[in-house]
XYZ file of C-alpha atoms in Angstrom:
712
model
C -15.294 10.494 -21.400
C -18.785 9.447 -22.276
C -18.107 5.782 -21.738
C -16.415 6.390 -18.375
C -19.805 7.142 -16.936
C -21.303 4.010 -18.303
C -22.098 5.110 -21.843
C -19.347 3.294 -23.736
C -18.926 5.142 -27.080
C -19.444 2.844 -30.070
C -17.029 2.749 -32.977
C -19.522 4.154 -35.490
C -19.858 7.734 -36.775
C -21.676 9.674 -34.092
C -22.261 13.232 -32.967
C -20.726 12.097 -29.684
C -17.349 11.799 -31.442
C -17.316 15.331 -32.868
C -14.530 17.567 -31.619
C -15.416 19.828 -28.708
C -14.364 22.823 -30.852
C -17.488 22.294 -32.986
C -19.671 23.543 -30.113
C -20.821 27.197 -30.053
C -18.688 29.523 -27.947
C -15.694 27.145 -27.939
C -12.797 28.523 -29.943
C -9.447 26.796 -30.326
C -8.077 28.317 -27.110
C -11.062 27.143 -25.055
C -10.995 23.762 -26.806
C -7.333 23.300 -25.820
C -8.228 23.992 -22.177
C -11.050 21.438 -22.301
C -8.921 18.807 -24.048
C -6.256 19.164 -21.358
C -8.915 18.175 -18.814
C -10.035 15.155 -20.838
C -13.045 16.760 -22.533
C -12.024 16.165 -26.146
C -15.361 15.417 -27.781
C -18.995 16.445 -27.601
C -19.673 13.158 -25.811
C -16.990 13.892 -23.213
C -18.571 17.217 -22.325
C -21.882 15.528 -21.527
C -20.210 13.986 -18.471
C -19.101 17.331 -17.017
C -21.928 17.472 -14.508
C -23.052 20.606 -12.637
C -22.066 20.959 -9.006
C -25.188 22.934 -8.093
C -28.161 24.817 -9.513
C -29.075 28.503 -9.308
C -32.721 29.529 -9.388
C -32.800 32.561 -11.686
C -36.593 32.694 -11.587
C -36.708 34.281 -8.148
C -33.978 36.894 -7.528
C -32.708 37.375 -3.982
C -33.576 40.832 -2.563
C -30.575 43.095 -1.998
C -31.458 43.607 1.658
C -31.265 39.813 2.273
C -27.803 39.187 0.763
C -25.236 37.312 2.884
C -21.521 36.702 2.193
C -20.853 33.338 0.553
C -24.222 33.128 -1.231
C -24.278 32.411 -4.951
C -27.472 33.983 -6.194
C -29.302 36.058 -8.753
C -30.051 39.696 -7.904
C -32.307 42.134 -9.713
C -31.686 45.828 -9.002
C -31.832 49.358 -10.350
C -28.578 51.057 -11.371
C -27.833 53.919 -8.962
C -24.279 54.872 -10.047
C -21.735 53.867 -12.675
C -18.056 54.682 -12.255
C -15.025 53.752 -14.332
C -11.624 53.665 -12.619
C -8.053 53.142 -13.845
C -6.511 49.731 -13.181
C -2.961 49.667 -14.516
C -3.190 49.902 -18.285
C -6.874 48.937 -18.295
C -10.058 50.398 -16.872
C -12.214 48.862 -14.182
C -15.933 49.366 -13.627
C -17.830 50.014 -10.378
C -21.651 49.757 -10.501
C -23.962 50.275 -7.516
C -27.424 48.713 -7.532
C -30.322 49.676 -5.294
C -33.468 47.600 -4.771
C -35.713 47.515 -7.837
C -38.737 47.921 -5.582
C -37.842 49.681 -2.295
C -39.635 48.266 0.760
C -42.979 49.897 1.529
C -41.830 50.662 5.030
C -38.143 51.532 5.131
C -38.351 51.861 8.894
C -39.119 48.143 9.046
C -35.661 47.268 7.720
C -33.264 46.077 10.402
C -29.874 47.629 10.963
C -28.162 44.704 9.219
C -30.182 44.879 5.988
C -28.386 45.896 2.795
C -29.201 49.144 1.016
C -27.091 48.489 -2.090
C -25.032 45.930 -3.991
C -21.621 46.775 -5.446
C -20.641 45.206 -8.769
C -16.982 45.418 -9.735
C -14.996 44.442 -12.837
C -11.244 45.020 -12.492
C -10.799 44.561 -16.234
C -14.031 45.740 -17.819
C -14.653 44.538 -21.400
C -15.143 47.357 -23.936
C -18.724 48.560 -24.023
C -19.700 46.979 -20.694
C -20.438 50.359 -19.092
C -23.052 51.101 -21.755
C -25.175 48.240 -20.436
C -25.567 50.041 -17.096
C -27.554 53.230 -17.617
C -28.573 55.039 -14.458
C -32.099 54.004 -13.464
C -32.064 50.873 -15.633
C -33.102 47.535 -14.053
C -30.484 44.819 -14.504
C -30.143 41.233 -13.366
C -26.813 39.681 -12.351
C -25.591 36.363 -10.904
C -22.509 35.762 -8.793
C -21.046 34.999 -5.391
C -21.657 37.587 -2.699
C -18.775 38.921 -0.623
C -18.506 41.844 1.740
C -16.244 44.868 1.356
C -16.247 47.519 4.084
C -19.762 46.619 5.095
C -21.155 46.633 1.543
C -22.393 43.536 -0.274
C -20.278 42.985 -3.400
C -20.017 40.791 -6.477
C -16.747 40.563 -8.418
C -17.022 39.938 -12.160
C -20.690 38.827 -11.950
C -22.548 37.309 -14.881
C -24.956 39.718 -16.572
C -28.343 38.118 -17.291
C -31.304 39.109 -19.440
C -33.497 41.215 -17.169
C -36.529 40.754 -19.432
C -36.332 36.942 -19.592
C -38.541 34.967 -17.210
C -35.512 33.167 -15.765
C -34.806 29.478 -15.347
C -33.002 26.957 -13.162
C -29.414 27.266 -14.346
C -26.718 24.610 -13.797
C -23.463 25.828 -12.295
C -20.430 23.808 -13.448
C -17.077 23.294 -11.716
C -14.782 26.206 -12.414
C -12.284 25.618 -15.226
C -9.443 28.190 -15.140
C -9.255 30.118 -18.392
C -12.840 29.366 -19.375
C -15.714 31.710 -18.544
C -18.883 30.248 -17.034
C -21.375 31.475 -19.611
C -19.637 30.065 -22.741
C -19.076 26.769 -20.915
C -22.739 26.528 -19.956
C -23.766 27.358 -23.512
C -21.441 24.681 -24.938
C -22.687 21.975 -22.575
C -26.296 22.843 -23.386
C -25.492 22.552 -27.101
C -23.839 19.169 -26.491
C -26.976 17.988 -24.700
C -29.269 19.170 -27.492
C -27.101 17.623 -30.200
C -25.971 14.318 -28.765
C -27.604 13.279 -25.465
C -30.072 11.068 -27.299
C -27.161 9.181 -28.920
C -25.501 8.122 -25.639
C -25.591 4.289 -25.725
C -26.957 2.367 -22.742
C -25.081 -0.541 -21.155
C -28.372 -1.974 -19.952
C -30.286 -3.377 -22.973
C -33.699 -1.932 -23.743
C -35.501 -5.174 -22.858
C -34.145 -5.084 -19.297
C -34.725 -1.330 -19.020
C -38.365 -1.794 -20.036
C -38.755 -4.656 -17.590
C -37.360 -2.575 -14.717
C -38.920 0.717 -15.750
C -35.558 2.439 -16.294
C -35.132 5.479 -18.495
C -32.277 5.944 -20.939
C -28.917 7.312 -19.834
C -29.247 10.157 -22.335
C -32.519 11.214 -20.729
C -30.849 11.177 -17.297
C -28.050 13.394 -18.595
C -30.562 15.863 -20.058
C -32.468 15.972 -16.752
C -29.288 16.870 -14.887
C -28.034 19.460 -17.383
C -31.435 21.011 -18.143
C -33.439 20.971 -14.892
C -37.089 21.833 -15.328
C -38.611 21.751 -11.859
C -37.996 22.389 -8.193
C -37.017 18.760 -7.636
C -33.573 19.599 -8.986
C -33.183 22.443 -6.501
C -34.327 20.257 -3.626
C -31.890 17.423 -4.318
C -29.144 19.144 -6.266
C -27.122 17.062 -8.761
C -26.068 14.692 -5.967
C -26.884 11.104 -5.103
C -30.552 11.751 -4.263
C -31.336 13.247 -7.660
C -33.301 10.599 -9.637
C -31.205 11.182 -12.759
C -27.983 10.892 -10.736
C -29.195 7.560 -9.374
C -29.773 6.366 -12.938
C -26.176 7.269 -13.871
C -24.881 5.606 -10.710
C -26.758 2.406 -11.563
C -25.294 2.408 -15.079
C -21.827 2.863 -13.616
C -22.207 0.047 -11.096
C -23.488 -2.303 -13.785
C -20.343 -1.522 -15.779
C -18.204 -2.189 -12.718
C -19.882 -5.531 -12.067
C -19.566 -6.599 -15.712
C -15.897 -5.605 -15.791
C -15.000 -7.424 -12.557
C -16.754 -10.592 -13.664
C -15.183 -10.381 -17.110
C -11.766 -10.133 -15.477
C -12.368 -13.253 -13.425
C -13.430 -15.154 -16.549
C -10.200 -14.158 -18.294
C -8.087 -15.016 -15.232
C -9.580 -18.469 -14.997
C -8.281 -19.785 -18.319
C -7.847 -23.506 -17.792
C -8.735 -25.713 -14.888
C -7.036 -26.229 -11.555
C -5.445 -29.267 -9.919
C -7.785 -30.940 -7.402
C -6.354 -31.736 -3.952
C -7.886 -34.313 -1.606
C -8.683 -32.989 1.851
C -7.950 -36.106 3.894
C -5.774 -37.007 5.639
C -3.921 -33.725 5.187
C -6.453 -31.325 6.734
C -6.939 -33.551 9.784
C -3.174 -33.727 10.401
C -2.879 -29.970 9.948
C -5.709 -29.172 12.377
C -4.095 -31.383 15.013
C -0.658 -29.785 14.601
C -1.582 -26.563 16.380
C -0.877 -26.142 20.090
C -4.326 -24.611 20.595
C -7.879 -25.633 19.792
C -9.357 -24.136 16.653
C -12.630 -22.242 17.030
C -15.845 -23.454 15.415
C -15.633 -20.568 12.935
C -12.088 -21.592 11.967
C -13.128 -25.222 11.480
C -16.072 -24.156 9.306
C -13.781 -21.997 7.168
C -11.331 -24.900 6.773
C -14.130 -27.189 5.577
C -15.277 -24.692 2.941
C -11.723 -24.148 1.688
C -11.082 -27.888 1.632
C -14.117 -28.380 -0.590
C -12.960 -25.626 -2.939
C -9.475 -27.106 -3.243
C -10.900 -30.481 -4.277
C -12.463 -28.947 -7.405
C -10.986 -28.754 -10.891
C -12.531 -25.267 -11.105
C -10.058 -22.697 -9.713
C -11.105 -21.778 -6.173
C -11.412 -18.031 -5.640
C -12.126 -17.160 -1.984
C -12.046 -14.076 0.193
C -11.393 -14.957 3.836
C -12.127 -12.082 6.162
C -12.178 -11.809 9.901
C -11.456 -9.480 12.766
C -8.046 -8.935 14.341
C -6.825 -12.072 16.112
C -9.516 -14.445 14.769
C -6.951 -16.886 13.350
C -7.060 -16.451 9.576
C -3.399 -17.417 9.151
C -3.954 -20.770 10.859
C -6.827 -21.489 8.457
C -4.625 -20.558 5.495
C -1.859 -22.886 6.692
C -4.295 -25.822 6.765
C -5.204 -25.042 3.145
C -1.501 -24.948 2.246
C -0.990 -28.332 3.926
C -3.801 -29.831 1.828
C -2.169 -28.591 -1.383
C 1.331 -29.703 -0.389
C -0.078 -33.082 0.630
C -1.316 -33.398 -2.936
C 2.200 -32.916 -4.317
C 2.081 -29.195 -5.186
C 3.463 -25.945 -3.745
C 1.867 -22.942 -2.052
C 2.849 -19.273 -2.005
C 1.822 -16.689 0.595
C 2.109 -13.064 -0.533
C 2.477 -10.477 2.271
C 2.455 -6.680 1.832
C 5.614 -5.944 3.882
C 8.910 -7.660 4.665
C 8.182 -7.347 8.365
C 4.923 -9.259 7.987
C 6.532 -11.873 5.707
C 9.289 -12.465 8.272
C 6.694 -12.635 11.066
C 4.707 -15.267 9.156
C 7.808 -17.410 8.677
C 8.706 -17.257 12.374
C 5.166 -17.917 13.642
C 4.354 -20.696 11.158
C 7.690 -22.527 11.239
C 6.958 -24.717 14.345
C 3.647 -25.985 12.928
C 5.122 -26.344 9.436
C 7.958 -28.489 10.810
C 5.487 -30.743 12.640
C 3.663 -31.197 9.338
C 6.869 -31.782 7.388
C 6.378 -28.647 5.273
C 9.561 -27.120 3.916
C 9.095 -23.376 4.365
C 11.075 -20.573 2.689
C 11.256 -16.763 2.668
C 11.624 -14.688 -0.511
C 11.946 -10.884 -0.228
C 13.773 -8.108 -2.022
C 16.455 -7.866 0.649
C 17.901 -11.362 0.133
C 21.556 -11.511 -0.855
C 22.414 -12.652 -4.388
C 23.353 -16.121 -3.145
C 20.205 -16.430 -1.019
C 18.068 -15.267 -3.925
C 19.683 -17.698 -6.368
C 19.224 -20.550 -3.895
C 15.527 -19.773 -3.302
C 14.848 -19.417 -7.032
C 16.366 -22.848 -7.584
C 14.409 -24.421 -4.704
C 11.111 -22.990 -6.015
C 11.786 -24.150 -9.570
C 12.776 -27.693 -8.535
C 10.066 -28.164 -5.909
C 12.566 -28.341 -3.034
C 10.446 -25.872 -1.015
C 6.759 -26.473 -0.241
C 5.548 -23.141 1.112
C 7.134 -19.842 0.039
C 6.305 -16.718 2.000
C 7.309 -13.453 0.365
C 6.556 -9.885 -0.622
C 6.069 -8.159 -3.981
C 9.408 -9.748 -4.908
C 7.441 -12.952 -5.612
C 5.798 -11.155 -8.540
C 9.118 -10.831 -10.343
C 9.221 -12.247 -13.860
C 12.076 -14.609 -12.995
C 10.006 -16.582 -10.466
C 9.255 -20.163 -11.520
C 7.495 -22.811 -9.449
C 7.693 -26.524 -10.098
C 3.965 -27.021 -9.442
C 2.115 -24.089 -7.861
C -1.260 -25.158 -6.478
C -2.338 -22.317 -4.183
C -1.694 -18.582 -3.893
C -2.578 -16.921 -0.581
C -2.706 -13.115 -0.640
C -2.585 -11.539 2.824
C -4.102 -8.082 3.254
C -5.608 -8.031 -0.252
C -6.463 -4.302 -0.123
C -2.739 -3.521 -0.338
C -2.327 -5.176 -3.721
C -3.770 -4.215 -7.076
C -6.296 -6.653 -8.468
C -4.119 -7.388 -11.497
C -1.221 -8.460 -9.286
C -2.868 -11.175 -7.289
C -2.821 -13.927 -9.932
C 0.408 -12.973 -11.661
C 2.143 -15.756 -9.759
C -0.042 -18.406 -11.319
C -0.168 -17.016 -14.813
C 2.965 -18.883 -15.918
C 1.454 -22.366 -15.909
C -0.201 -22.941 -19.269
C -2.001 -26.088 -18.101
C -3.342 -25.226 -14.646
C -4.443 -22.193 -12.681
C -3.558 -22.096 -8.978
C -6.348 -21.839 -6.465
C -6.574 -18.392 -4.841
C -7.208 -17.469 -1.219
C -7.431 -13.756 -0.462
C -7.309 -12.681 3.204
C -8.101 -9.381 4.840
C -8.147 -8.296 8.469
C -9.883 -5.054 7.529
C -13.469 -6.136 8.197
C -15.815 -5.221 5.366
C -19.613 -4.989 5.551
C -20.851 -8.129 3.835
C -22.841 -6.549 1.003
C -19.966 -4.210 0.209
C -17.457 -7.073 0.218
C -19.577 -8.967 -2.295
C -19.255 -6.034 -4.685
C -15.638 -5.038 -4.049
C -14.542 -8.639 -4.497
C -17.090 -9.641 -7.113
C -16.430 -13.198 -8.246
C -14.828 -14.292 -4.960
C -16.621 -16.644 -2.581
C -16.880 -14.885 0.777
C -15.894 -16.745 3.963
C -16.124 -14.870 7.273
C -14.536 -15.893 10.580
C -16.767 -14.129 13.090
C -15.396 -15.711 16.264
C -12.313 -15.009 18.364
C -10.352 -17.589 20.378
C -11.852 -18.160 23.848
C -10.285 -16.318 26.764
C -9.040 -13.405 24.680
C -9.659 -10.141 26.583
C -10.381 -6.994 24.619
C -7.936 -4.138 25.282
C -9.205 -1.239 27.361
C -9.228 1.798 25.069
C -9.189 5.413 26.215
C -8.542 8.866 24.774
C -5.866 11.073 26.290
C -4.564 14.482 25.264
C -0.941 14.401 24.080
C -0.249 17.208 26.485
C -0.590 14.771 29.381
C 2.822 13.179 28.838
C 3.346 12.278 32.504
C 0.161 10.230 32.492
C 1.212 8.440 29.280
C 4.653 7.688 30.757
C 3.050 6.257 33.923
C 0.863 3.965 31.830
C 3.911 2.656 29.971
C 5.816 2.151 33.241
C 2.932 0.139 34.743
C 2.694 -2.034 31.627
C 6.418 -2.830 31.734
C 6.366 -3.499 35.485
C 3.648 -6.095 34.828
C 6.104 -7.935 32.580
C 4.722 -6.544 29.345
C 5.921 -4.462 26.407
C 4.666 -1.180 24.989
C 4.270 -0.110 21.356
C 4.291 3.624 20.611
C 3.040 4.379 17.088
C 3.688 7.668 15.274
C 2.141 8.921 12.011
C 5.551 9.717 10.469
C 9.255 8.919 10.720
C 10.413 12.538 10.906
C 8.796 15.289 12.965
C 7.460 18.371 11.159
C 5.516 21.418 12.323
C 2.255 19.460 12.214
C 3.209 15.803 12.593
C 5.079 14.052 15.384
C 7.701 11.595 14.182
C 9.397 8.445 15.447
C 12.742 10.167 16.053
C 11.343 12.787 18.447
C 9.157 10.380 20.417
C 11.966 7.809 20.645
C 14.233 10.453 22.211
C 11.512 11.308 24.712
C 10.988 7.640 25.643
C 14.743 6.999 25.898
C 15.092 9.920 28.309
C 12.327 8.446 30.468
C 13.043 4.693 30.286
C 16.690 4.510 29.222
C 18.306 4.288 25.782
C 19.021 0.594 26.189
C 15.311 -0.178 26.747
C 13.832 1.712 23.783
C 13.970 0.650 20.121
C 12.696 2.042 16.845
C 11.224 0.347 13.781
C 10.072 1.792 10.467
C 10.173 1.080 6.752
C 13.462 2.868 6.072
C 15.524 0.591 8.343
C 17.484 -2.251 6.833
C 16.031 -5.725 7.117
C 18.752 -6.837 9.524
C 18.292 -3.797 11.773
C 14.510 -4.249 11.818
C 14.764 -7.981 12.500
C 17.280 -7.434 15.302
C 15.098 -4.778 16.948
C 11.986 -6.955 16.782
C 13.890 -9.894 18.300
C 15.173 -7.783 21.194
C 11.671 -6.410 21.802
C 10.040 -9.849 21.730
C 12.629 -11.282 24.140
C 12.221 -8.403 26.603
C 15.605 -6.782 26.121
C 13.687 -3.735 24.871
C 10.516 -2.733 26.707
C 9.315 0.132 24.480
C 9.168 0.012 20.685
C 8.560 3.301 18.854
C 7.560 2.927 15.216
C 5.274 3.801 12.336
C 2.282 1.823 11.106
C 4.707 -0.793 9.769
C 3.566 -2.723 12.871
C -0.102 -2.393 11.900
C -0.591 -5.856 10.459
C 0.647 -9.225 11.604
C 3.281 -8.226 14.182
C 2.898 -10.811 16.925
C 4.707 -10.063 20.204
C 2.746 -12.109 22.714
C 3.915 -10.147 25.763
C 2.850 -6.742 24.383
C 0.150 -5.321 26.661
C 0.048 -1.599 25.802
C -0.070 0.452 22.616
C 0.052 4.249 22.503
C -1.030 5.841 19.215
C 0.343 9.379 18.897
C -1.901 11.866 17.060
C -4.553 9.169 16.821
C -6.915 11.595 15.115
C -4.772 11.258 11.966
C -5.654 7.576 11.573
C -8.817 5.918 10.283
C -10.954 3.667 12.450
C -9.986 0.487 10.606
C -6.288 1.284 10.977
C -6.620 2.136 14.681
C -8.458 -1.132 15.234
C -5.643 -3.003 13.492
C -3.057 -1.293 15.669
C -5.025 -2.066 18.822
C -4.977 -5.729 17.803
C -1.196 -5.873 18.393
C -1.656 -6.098 22.186
C -3.219 -8.631 24.536
C -2.547 -11.512 22.149
C -1.621 -13.886 24.986
C -4.929 -13.447 26.814
C -3.536 -10.905 29.309
C -5.088 -7.586 30.267
C -4.034 -4.887 27.828
C -4.728 -1.279 26.945
C -4.730 1.131 24.009
C -4.182 4.863 24.534
C -5.359 7.183 21.775
C -3.089 10.192 22.356
C -4.568 13.120 20.437
C -3.914 16.775 19.802
C -6.461 19.252 21.133
C -8.940 20.447 20.149
C -10.363 17.567 18.118
C -12.599 18.087 15.113
C -16.134 16.729 15.464
C -15.387 13.947 12.975
C -12.204 12.885 14.776
C -13.947 12.884 18.142
C -16.725 10.637 16.824
C -14.173 8.190 15.378
C -12.051 7.968 18.514
C -15.063 7.627 20.796
C -16.402 4.840 18.561
C -13.145 2.940 19.052
C -13.330 3.414 22.836
C -16.862 2.004 22.907
C -16.471 -1.036 20.617
C -13.996 -3.820 19.869
C -16.100 -5.276 17.041
C -14.155 -4.704 13.836
C -17.210 -5.220 11.628
C -19.250 -2.638 13.574
C -16.332 -0.205 13.393
C -16.034 -0.793 9.638
C -19.705 0.150 9.261
C -19.068 3.328 11.263
C -15.976 4.210 9.224
C -17.863 3.580 5.993
C -20.681 5.862 7.137
C -18.365 8.638 8.357
C -15.657 8.714 5.736
C -16.674 6.533 2.817
C -15.004 3.500 1.199
C -11.934 5.420 0.022
C -10.750 5.794 3.606
C -11.792 2.281 4.561
C -9.797 0.558 1.841
C -7.064 3.055 1.026
C -6.391 4.911 -2.227
C -5.508 1.932 -4.371
C -8.656 -0.053 -3.666
C -11.109 2.815 -4.035
C -9.165 4.473 -6.819
C -9.102 1.285 -8.893
C -12.876 1.422 -9.129
C -12.866 4.724 -11.000
C -16.373 5.445 -9.681
C -17.655 8.973 -10.333
C -21.381 8.835 -9.597
C -22.071 5.825 -7.394
C -21.763 5.781 -3.614
C -20.610 2.401 -2.334
C -22.639 2.987 0.816
C -25.858 2.599 -1.200
C -26.230 -1.138 -0.665
C -29.624 -1.373 -2.370
C -28.222 0.106 -5.574
C -25.183 -2.192 -5.377
C -27.375 -5.256 -5.160
C -29.620 -3.983 -7.965
C -26.609 -3.496 -10.242
C -25.337 -6.979 -9.421
C -28.682 -8.511 -10.338
C -28.746 -6.665 -13.683
C -25.176 -7.758 -14.489
C -26.109 -11.360 -13.684
C -29.132 -11.130 -15.973
C -27.002 -9.811 -18.849
C -24.247 -12.416 -18.453
C -26.695 -15.305 -18.032
C -27.741 -14.923 -21.665
C -24.458 -13.615 -23.113
C -21.352 -14.405 -20.985
C -18.933 -12.827 -23.478
C -21.167 -9.850 -24.416
C -21.139 -10.774 -28.113
C -24.792 -10.009 -28.913
C -25.501 -6.728 -30.770
C -27.569 -5.326 -27.889
C -24.542 -5.737 -25.602
C -22.067 -3.934 -27.887
C -22.038 -0.760 -25.739
C -21.337 -2.857 -22.646
C -18.543 -4.761 -24.392
C -16.876 -1.516 -25.516
C -17.175 0.055 -22.062
C -15.800 -3.055 -20.308
C -12.791 -3.129 -22.645
C -12.074 0.538 -21.928
C -12.545 0.028 -18.158
C -10.092 -2.871 -18.143
C -7.508 -0.833 -20.038
C -7.751 2.094 -17.631
C -7.745 -0.201 -14.556
C -4.594 -1.963 -15.770
C -2.819 1.371 -16.257
C -3.815 2.538 -12.767
C -2.666 -0.689 -11.114
C 0.664 -0.797 -12.928
C 1.227 2.818 -11.825
C 0.664 1.607 -8.276
């Protein structure tokens, strides 16, 4: 609707609120089609933007037509023929050039001599508009039929009109192009000037910004060649204005959400002596980047303002160790901590890897997942409620309404991009007196300026240093057809005392995708059934845990699985990972998978086994991975190649609801953030009259975002 794009319809009588059926050319049948697509009002239709423009001022000559072109053609009617088509009549019209070339001999063999127009169901009276010798002008997409250029059901234009730059809208089945274009133009003329701006006039004047309504008119009613040069895309000045409005809305909504989440203060927790004891409990030396992150978190936890931090770092940089120190500080202050993991496998891995350090620190650690037995679940619920457990590590099961903590001081969310924004504080929302501090972690490196927008309101802490002595895996591309070579690589890895992961894009093999079952059979035939295991999300917890134990202890030497191993799986002896059909994975995901090997400082390798031939995009991605082990550089590449939707997954990008803005435009992101800050500095709750459109739009955004997140 109008306010989805940043307009925010006000609750006052307005032309924007009139039913779409009030527009010319839109009867009840057409109105029903538009309503089904969310275009219920005149204001809604303003946000149906054209996908391209057609220059009707300068028709394309018939001799220059090429299949696939959408263009305007002016020609003289040579023949008109009606033909039966079932119970109706079709119409075949042949056009010749209006002005034949002066020198016909100059035409090349490939030039067109005529254009065929065909209507398979010709409206009554259509044939009368095509008198032999008459000049007509038509618009449509050119195809080729038996060597002749053709247009099927073209639009008939006014041959005597001077022509204009016409917008071409996305096709809506059941609705003809011309009535739709006429209706949108009427909506623009009637109501574009009434579209409210989120950015108040004082700020717009200060920054030299036009009104949103003017930007909409410029896109719907192009008046110069600038529109043709840029199209209605990101480079169009009016499109940029709409994108800025949208990003300002996004910033206001994210900051409003944080304000509502932080109702009430937080418990302060002294850093010493708890952080010092925790740092000394590890069997390895922390890096300078880890120590700096611990100091910043320690300062945040000592505040009565709820700490809200995003901790990001590359694979293997030691984020979990930093988080454990923060948990120790909170527990030392008499409260509890909860660590939320996206999968049971990762939750179990955290418990196993953190237990030795937790025991040295005297932390009572517990696991809470959906696969616990009734007795285990009842026992853990009781321990959480009475404070008999200090650190609880769990999955989405921790978000259940029956969870009660005695005194929850810190929530750690691992792999934040896998959880909806509304979920992350649900744990702490049951304490009416205090909010828990929040630490969000991600191992999917994010370009800094983009992270500041995606996680608006979170303090950003980056660990940009890996433990000393860690060798980067050697990465190479290999065609899947070279199975003998892949098998030899696995054999060499195992002979060196290592283990090999083999990752497949699916559990079951189909015509296009190779699955775990097929590859596991292949590996068992080569290395023995007793040496090969499988792991994926459909296995029971006990079966998965047993397989991982056998693999870690060396009883199994090859583990075939899905991307369930992508995050957090820590088998120190693993020195090789083979990714089957690697072209089906994104760069960030491949980098995560590669991080599962070489974790004990040994030489390791990653084989990107791909189908042939590769697309250009896939080849660029895989070669980028072979040339770099810097997760932040790879994230920049992935962002440039495929956009933020691929980098963060559907839930993260989809929750934004962005239609016009491109998250790769860092300058526009920063500009929107500055405008939002300026608005909120004078009116934090958007109560002033000039901020009414923004308040309405933010409320609507929050409602839609909540629905999307609950739907998962």
